[in-house]
XYZ file of C-alpha atoms in Angstrom:
518
model
C 0.000 0.000 0.000
C 1.418 3.447 -0.848
C 2.372 5.854 1.927
C -0.598 7.855 3.210
C -0.405 11.058 5.249
C -3.266 11.741 7.665
C -3.584 15.386 8.645
C -6.889 15.845 10.466
C -9.047 14.176 13.124
C -11.561 13.366 10.378
C -8.949 11.370 8.484
C -7.689 9.679 11.644
C -11.225 8.593 12.546
C -11.780 7.290 9.026
C -8.475 5.368 9.047
C -9.252 3.053 11.972
C -10.822 0.204 9.929
C -7.777 0.242 7.641
C -5.469 -0.110 10.638
C -7.491 -3.078 11.894
C -8.848 -4.748 8.762
C -12.442 -4.428 10.054
C -14.653 -1.979 11.940
C -13.947 -2.556 15.659
C -16.720 -2.146 18.185
C -16.871 -1.890 21.968
C -13.093 -1.623 21.818
C -10.052 0.347 22.877
C -7.463 0.708 20.131
C -4.039 2.289 20.541
C -1.988 3.017 17.413
C 1.736 3.596 17.938
C 3.725 6.128 15.910
C 7.483 6.566 15.544
C 9.783 9.330 14.381
C 9.215 12.937 13.423
C 6.900 11.884 10.600
C 4.724 9.772 12.882
C 5.120 6.490 10.999
C 2.759 3.655 11.903
C 4.576 1.270 14.268
C 1.897 -1.111 15.545
C -1.333 -1.263 17.486
C -3.196 -3.154 20.193
C -6.899 -3.642 20.789
C -8.864 -4.661 23.855
C -12.573 -4.971 24.467
C -13.872 -2.246 26.768
C -14.348 -3.853 30.201
C -17.945 -4.050 31.336
C -16.952 -3.329 34.939
C -16.095 0.350 35.273
C -13.938 -0.382 38.311
C -11.510 -2.075 35.898
C -11.097 0.992 33.713
C -8.295 2.596 35.708
C -6.284 -0.616 35.611
C -6.841 -1.144 31.883
C -6.111 2.497 31.140
C -2.813 2.141 32.960
C -1.751 -1.209 31.487
C -2.817 -1.030 27.834
C -0.291 1.691 26.869
C 2.438 -0.364 28.543
C 1.450 -3.361 26.446
C 1.641 -1.209 23.318
C 5.156 -0.068 24.209
C 6.239 -3.665 24.855
C 4.764 -4.808 21.541
C 6.499 -2.073 19.547
C 9.815 -2.674 21.299
C 9.529 -6.379 20.532
C 8.915 -5.675 16.872
C 11.620 -3.052 16.481
C 14.370 -4.571 18.562
C 13.976 -2.245 21.522
C 12.939 1.077 19.974
C 9.896 2.463 21.806
C 7.142 4.441 20.091
C 7.193 8.226 20.218
C 3.487 8.940 20.016
C 0.073 7.355 20.085
C -3.425 7.810 18.692
C -6.195 6.409 20.898
C -9.657 5.256 19.813
C -12.590 4.407 22.077
C -15.336 2.719 20.050
C -18.810 1.953 21.372
C -22.236 2.194 19.788
C -25.064 3.871 21.728
C -27.515 1.634 23.516
C -31.303 1.999 23.234
C -32.292 5.530 24.166
C -28.678 6.733 24.396
C -26.824 9.178 22.188
C -23.271 9.158 20.950
C -22.517 12.132 23.164
C -23.673 10.195 26.226
C -21.382 7.339 25.230
C -18.482 9.769 24.862
C -19.068 11.300 28.286
C -19.535 7.892 29.864
C -16.168 6.714 28.539
C -14.311 9.845 29.596
C -12.902 8.300 32.832
C -11.399 5.505 30.752
C -9.953 8.010 28.289
C -8.475 10.028 31.156
C -6.775 6.924 32.550
C -5.329 6.092 29.125
C -4.025 9.610 28.574
C -2.449 9.782 32.030
C -0.637 6.499 31.448
C 0.620 7.653 28.049
C 2.010 10.830 29.589
C 3.729 8.833 32.334
C 5.382 6.687 29.644
C 6.583 9.735 27.726
C 4.253 9.146 24.775
C 2.869 12.113 22.860
C -0.883 11.738 22.456
C -1.554 13.119 18.997
C -5.270 12.423 19.227
C -7.789 10.546 21.363
C -11.128 9.958 19.675
C -14.447 8.499 20.713
C -16.310 6.918 17.767
C -20.007 6.352 18.354
C -23.183 6.467 16.295
C -21.492 7.576 13.072
C -19.853 10.581 14.749
C -16.628 11.274 16.618
C -15.408 13.456 19.493
C -11.903 14.405 20.581
C -10.803 14.046 24.187
C -7.716 16.228 23.660
C -8.976 19.107 21.511
C -8.248 22.508 23.052
C -9.946 24.538 20.324
C -12.540 27.076 21.337
C -16.076 27.191 20.010
C -18.445 24.748 18.405
C -16.831 25.178 14.989
C -13.969 22.981 16.183
C -15.645 20.497 18.508
C -19.439 20.781 18.546
C -21.167 19.128 21.527
C -22.876 16.604 19.268
C -19.596 15.607 17.661
C -18.541 15.677 14.045
C -19.804 13.274 11.403
C -17.553 10.572 10.059
C -16.399 11.050 6.477
C -18.564 9.538 3.784
C -17.359 5.991 3.084
C -14.892 5.803 0.236
C -14.139 9.536 0.066
C -10.954 9.779 2.164
C -7.337 9.607 1.057
C -6.975 6.347 2.996
C -9.958 4.832 1.209
C -8.616 5.882 -2.180
C -5.183 4.426 -1.440
C -6.697 1.185 -0.172
C -8.846 0.860 -3.291
C -5.801 1.461 -5.479
C -3.924 -1.250 -3.577
C -6.836 -3.699 -3.848
C -7.543 -3.703 -0.112
C -11.051 -4.265 1.195
C -12.140 -3.549 4.755
C -14.381 -6.169 6.328
C -17.695 -5.489 7.940
C -18.113 -4.785 11.604
C -16.560 -6.773 14.390
C -20.030 -8.000 15.397
C -20.625 -9.353 11.894
C -17.354 -11.261 11.949
C -18.001 -12.632 15.434
C -21.540 -13.664 14.463
C -20.083 -16.240 12.070
C -18.699 -18.079 15.108
C -21.521 -17.431 17.585
C -24.494 -19.762 18.172
C -27.942 -18.224 17.741
C -30.690 -18.413 20.324
C -34.123 -19.928 19.888
C -35.635 -23.278 19.018
C -32.756 -24.354 16.785
C -30.307 -23.865 19.660
C -32.474 -25.949 21.986
C -32.633 -28.762 19.437
C -28.868 -28.662 18.963
C -28.272 -28.740 22.715
C -30.463 -31.822 22.983
C -28.504 -33.469 20.169
C -25.230 -32.800 21.999
C -26.742 -34.317 25.151
C -27.400 -37.483 23.151
C -23.897 -37.475 21.647
C -22.324 -37.116 25.098
C -24.375 -40.030 26.430
C -23.264 -42.130 23.459
C -19.592 -41.171 23.813
C -19.110 -41.647 27.559
C -19.114 -45.495 27.580
C -16.523 -45.514 24.786
C -14.129 -43.437 26.881
C -13.740 -46.177 29.481
C -11.810 -48.477 27.155
C -8.658 -47.425 25.273
C -9.506 -49.299 22.082
C -13.038 -47.940 21.991
C -11.708 -44.457 22.748
C -9.450 -44.619 19.707
C -12.412 -45.877 17.725
C -14.374 -42.810 18.771
C -11.499 -40.603 17.611
C -11.435 -42.392 14.264
C -15.198 -42.053 13.860
C -14.932 -38.319 14.550
C -12.239 -37.850 11.907
C -14.200 -39.873 9.355
C -17.261 -37.706 9.974
C -15.141 -34.565 9.622
C -13.704 -35.845 6.352
C -17.147 -36.653 4.986
C -18.512 -33.251 6.007
C -15.548 -31.439 4.448
C -16.168 -33.370 1.232
C -19.869 -32.471 1.357
C -19.070 -28.794 1.730
C -16.528 -28.905 -1.100
C -19.159 -30.424 -3.362
C -21.747 -27.804 -2.372
C -20.219 -24.320 -2.558
C -22.525 -21.559 -1.328
C -24.317 -19.805 -4.192
C -24.303 -16.413 -2.448
C -21.308 -14.190 -1.842
C -22.751 -12.539 1.270
C -21.369 -14.049 4.473
C -24.738 -14.444 6.183
C -26.335 -16.184 3.214
C -23.288 -18.417 2.800
C -23.406 -19.384 6.471
C -27.112 -20.199 6.274
C -26.349 -22.407 3.272
C -23.673 -24.276 5.219
C -25.941 -24.640 8.252
C -28.454 -26.509 6.108
C -25.771 -28.978 4.994
C -25.190 -30.263 8.552
C -27.667 -32.136 10.709
C -27.852 -31.548 14.442
C -26.708 -35.122 15.099
C -23.656 -34.831 12.830
C -22.626 -31.547 14.389
C -23.097 -32.952 17.886
C -20.943 -36.023 17.248
C -18.090 -33.933 15.867
C -18.278 -31.347 18.653
C -18.080 -34.051 21.302
C -15.269 -35.829 19.474
C -13.219 -32.647 19.190
C -13.098 -32.302 22.969
C -10.327 -34.898 22.757
C -7.121 -32.874 22.383
C -5.515 -35.440 20.092
C -8.521 -35.497 17.776
C -8.630 -31.699 17.727
C -4.914 -31.606 16.952
C -5.270 -34.096 14.100
C -8.053 -31.942 12.672
C -5.603 -29.072 12.177
C -4.229 -30.987 9.199
C -7.203 -29.944 7.080
C -5.033 -26.947 6.307
C -4.258 -26.682 2.606
C -6.005 -25.740 -0.618
C -9.649 -26.574 -1.073
C -9.488 -28.792 2.002
C -8.726 -25.768 4.188
C -11.428 -23.630 2.571
C -14.106 -26.266 3.152
C -12.773 -26.991 6.644
C -13.060 -23.305 7.545
C -16.717 -23.380 6.524
C -17.200 -26.496 8.653
C -15.491 -25.063 11.739
C -17.571 -21.887 11.494
C -20.765 -23.903 11.168
C -19.832 -26.067 14.154
C -19.008 -22.981 16.234
C -22.563 -21.800 15.569
C -23.813 -25.136 16.974
C -22.192 -24.784 20.426
C -25.529 -24.000 21.995
C -26.640 -23.439 25.563
C -24.372 -24.939 28.214
C -22.139 -26.299 25.459
C -20.789 -22.887 24.496
C -17.355 -23.853 25.935
C -17.184 -26.573 23.262
C -16.678 -23.671 20.861
C -13.090 -23.307 22.049
C -11.916 -26.243 19.929
C -13.744 -25.332 16.722
C -12.919 -21.632 16.994
C -9.268 -22.613 17.347
C -9.553 -24.765 14.233
C -11.347 -21.942 12.413
C -8.553 -19.556 13.318
C -5.911 -21.957 12.045
C -7.810 -22.639 8.809
C -8.234 -18.901 8.209
C -4.517 -18.335 8.741
C -3.761 -21.256 6.415
C -5.765 -19.429 3.755
C -3.788 -16.222 4.350
C -6.426 -14.349 6.362
C -4.577 -13.265 9.501
C -7.303 -10.820 10.550
C -10.028 -13.468 10.747
C -7.545 -15.933 12.206
C -6.639 -13.763 15.152
C -10.242 -12.752 15.840
C -11.314 -16.424 15.801
C -8.477 -17.401 18.121
C -9.327 -14.522 20.444
C -12.886 -15.835 20.640
C -11.557 -19.337 21.336
C -9.511 -18.005 24.229
C -12.550 -16.167 25.577
C -14.357 -19.453 26.232
C -11.207 -21.487 26.972
C -8.455 -19.224 28.362
C -6.191 -22.254 28.939
C -6.200 -23.495 25.329
C -2.477 -23.727 24.596
C -2.972 -24.403 20.886
C -5.118 -21.283 20.427
C -2.677 -19.151 22.418
C 0.304 -20.422 20.445
C -1.392 -19.926 17.065
C -2.548 -16.450 18.089
C 0.938 -15.340 19.034
C 2.548 -16.996 16.002
C 0.123 -15.427 13.531
C 0.634 -11.995 15.053
C 4.420 -12.254 15.172
C 4.816 -12.781 11.436
C 5.843 -16.430 11.650
C 6.027 -18.086 8.233
C 2.854 -20.041 7.537
C 4.697 -23.011 6.047
C 6.839 -23.220 9.153
C 3.731 -23.648 11.268
C 2.376 -26.237 8.839
C 5.628 -28.149 9.138
C 5.478 -27.887 12.923
C 2.085 -29.580 12.802
C 3.172 -32.207 10.283
C 6.396 -33.047 12.095
C 4.669 -34.440 15.151
C 1.766 -36.224 13.528
C 3.255 -39.704 13.465
C 3.557 -40.023 17.234
C -0.052 -40.334 18.341
C -1.562 -43.826 18.453
C -2.400 -45.221 15.034
C -6.016 -45.153 13.903
C -7.727 -47.150 11.192
C -8.999 -44.562 8.736
C -10.166 -44.852 5.119
C -7.922 -43.412 2.419
C -10.697 -41.068 1.284
C -10.403 -39.233 4.594
C -6.810 -39.415 5.789
C -4.454 -37.696 5.396
C -6.552 -34.640 4.492
C -4.646 -33.515 1.403
C -5.696 -32.870 -2.166
C -4.756 -35.665 -4.577
C -3.573 -34.390 -7.998
C -5.578 -35.408 -11.027
C -4.397 -38.780 -12.244
C -2.597 -39.459 -8.970
C -3.115 -42.159 -6.420
C -4.668 -41.798 -3.024
C -2.852 -44.785 -1.558
C -0.641 -42.544 0.570
C -3.711 -41.189 2.303
C -3.795 -44.276 4.466
C -0.804 -42.936 6.384
C -1.522 -41.837 9.918
C -0.740 -38.351 11.144
C -0.791 -37.237 14.765
C 0.691 -34.640 17.074
C 3.425 -35.121 19.618
C 2.456 -34.463 23.217
C 4.703 -31.664 24.477
C 2.769 -30.565 27.527
C 1.991 -26.895 27.923
C 4.347 -25.191 25.515
C 5.805 -25.125 22.044
C 9.050 -26.937 21.434
C 10.806 -30.226 20.951
C 10.404 -31.460 24.508
C 7.974 -31.293 27.423
C 7.353 -27.908 28.953
C 7.492 -27.200 32.650
C 4.496 -28.441 34.623
C 1.965 -25.727 35.301
C 3.340 -23.313 32.724
C 0.476 -21.136 31.553
C 0.461 -19.055 28.406
C -2.703 -17.096 29.134
C -1.007 -14.067 30.637
C -1.156 -12.016 27.443
C -4.865 -11.220 27.503
C -4.305 -7.754 26.096
C -2.129 -8.884 23.204
C -4.490 -11.634 22.185
C -7.453 -9.307 22.333
C -6.269 -7.394 19.304
C -6.898 -9.231 16.076
C -3.343 -9.212 14.824
C -1.754 -7.891 11.695
C -3.820 -5.700 9.374
C -5.517 -7.298 6.416
C -3.111 -8.100 3.555
C -1.766 -4.858 2.185
C -3.046 -2.726 5.052
C -0.831 -0.361 7.008
C 2.295 -2.129 8.234
C 5.043 -1.025 10.594
C 8.127 0.301 8.879
C 11.264 -1.792 8.559
C 10.812 -4.498 11.161
C 12.742 -7.684 11.787
C 10.500 -10.411 13.143
C 12.436 -13.415 14.350
C 11.237 -16.966 14.803
C 8.626 -17.746 17.397
C 10.193 -19.448 20.396
C 8.988 -21.053 23.562
C 8.794 -18.563 26.384
C 10.495 -20.894 28.839
C 13.064 -22.787 26.785
C 13.663 -20.516 23.827
C 13.214 -23.472 21.473
C 11.492 -23.212 18.128
C 8.276 -25.127 17.504
C 8.730 -28.610 16.120
C 5.487 -30.009 17.429
C 2.265 -28.588 18.745
C -0.125 -30.078 21.211
C -2.598 -29.567 23.944
C -1.907 -30.754 27.449
C -1.681 -34.451 28.073
C -2.288 -37.468 25.891
C -5.849 -38.123 24.889
C -7.315 -35.697 27.404
C -11.098 -35.780 27.173
C -13.527 -33.387 28.810
C -17.073 -34.242 27.777
C -20.369 -33.684 29.497
C -22.238 -30.528 30.310
C -19.543 -27.926 30.890
C -19.466 -25.760 33.968
C -18.588 -22.056 34.081
C -15.504 -20.927 32.238
C -13.662 -17.641 32.069
C -15.462 -14.636 30.638
C -14.045 -11.691 28.803
C -10.536 -10.498 29.553
C -11.743 -7.724 31.803
C -8.429 -7.383 33.513
C -6.627 -8.212 36.714
C -2.896 -7.966 37.107
C -0.889 -11.144 36.675
C 2.594 -11.791 37.989
C 3.994 -9.736 35.141
C 1.583 -6.838 35.707
C -0.449 -7.578 32.565
C -4.196 -8.156 32.557
C -5.493 -11.691 32.892
C -8.974 -12.966 32.062
C -11.533 -13.318 34.775
C -15.121 -14.524 34.676
C -17.908 -12.118 33.887
C -19.697 -11.065 37.024
C -22.867 -12.926 36.150
C -20.997 -16.252 36.066
C -20.178 -17.802 39.451
C -16.672 -19.075 40.035
C -16.052 -22.777 40.193
C -13.014 -24.868 40.989
C -10.746 -24.942 37.924
C -10.452 -28.443 36.598
C -7.242 -30.042 35.507
C -6.849 -30.175 31.692
C -8.031 -33.766 31.310
C -10.693 -33.766 33.988
C -14.241 -34.065 32.729
C -17.113 -32.214 34.398
C -19.711 -34.331 36.101
C -22.350 -35.582 33.727
C -25.471 -33.492 34.051
C -23.634 -30.457 35.414
C -25.027 -27.199 34.116
C -23.381 -23.814 33.903
C -23.068 -20.710 31.797
C -20.360 -20.662 29.195
C -17.963 -17.801 28.768
C -19.275 -14.797 26.953
C -18.370 -14.809 23.280
């Protein structure tokens, strides 16, 4: 994308979707700038905490996270300035101005932290209801900053929009629209799906008591996945619009099929094997399947969405869509904050790790899980060239168990990688061709504890199953300081706390609870 100079608050407000790759909502966004010319150097995003008592903490910590992120990217050079955005749509009966005033304490905390860190705040904007307000404007009179705010520029009329069009860049829809593709609906269909998952759990539990039958359940899950991927490949959606395409895919899956796969994917090994639907038309159809399954995680089974959202994020990244990948992985971590695979993929996608290197990391460990009997039409999930043979598809792939981390050997017991709630709450690199930091050297992703590069990826433990009606899980990352001073997720206030289970420990059958908020 050619260099673009933004000179006014109007242009800065209009530029936000191009920084992010989509229109963020209910979010804090900090954009870092470097040098006298104010070159784009990176950004972070975090959902606005629902609890106002958390605002001071978030306002203090988010700028620090931005500085750390920029220093990591640039080899230690901190940013010089920052532009802040507070985005929230008015609720029923509210106005944009009321939203702006309501968020002012959060803006004040952000600005104070930026000043303490020596960052110049070039602008701090509240975007709400199609208008924007500045928290730092010192101009006098309504001509500069009218009480009702200033209207956003007409779509497609700004210098940023023109440059993006010239470069072939398209901004997605809103954040809510993207999240809706991975969010189960309410109503009668959700109740029917929940009942189907109840039946699938009851069917699966006896098979978990015997190792051979457990492996048979894993094989059955993978065969069903392969058949569903093939069905979706053979039935491309006729409509280009995302909602229509998703409705098309929903009709291609029965409640019983979706339930069996969702239950099967609660096995970490089966979930890990499913990452290998990651290339070509296989990945494209798999992404449609993972989205559709995420929309089936109804009622108390919302936590089951952690596995399929993780797979959706990986499939999106495999197809080159880092923006959707990171948003999907963020949503996975919302319902399952301890998902090591989602955390690792999120960080790797955002760090600029080569996609083929991650594919190889997945392939390299696949031979070390127990062998399964699978038909050649299903496994391995690769495209067979025209005129070729599919005999090699009888080979068995699996993932090495490496405990909690990423690397060639087991990680330390109890190592958690969920401390970076702020970093994972921003959806990653801009859409292809969008604004990028200037000359940056991104090194290989390494394990935080050992410094080793990824050669295998896994969840925790071998064959860890957790089926049944899930209990409460973590809610949004609303922020509490961890050992390193960075925010950690905590449950939403409406969800009671419950003893945290070990990774392979299943909830009691029949237990009910609210899933994490998506």
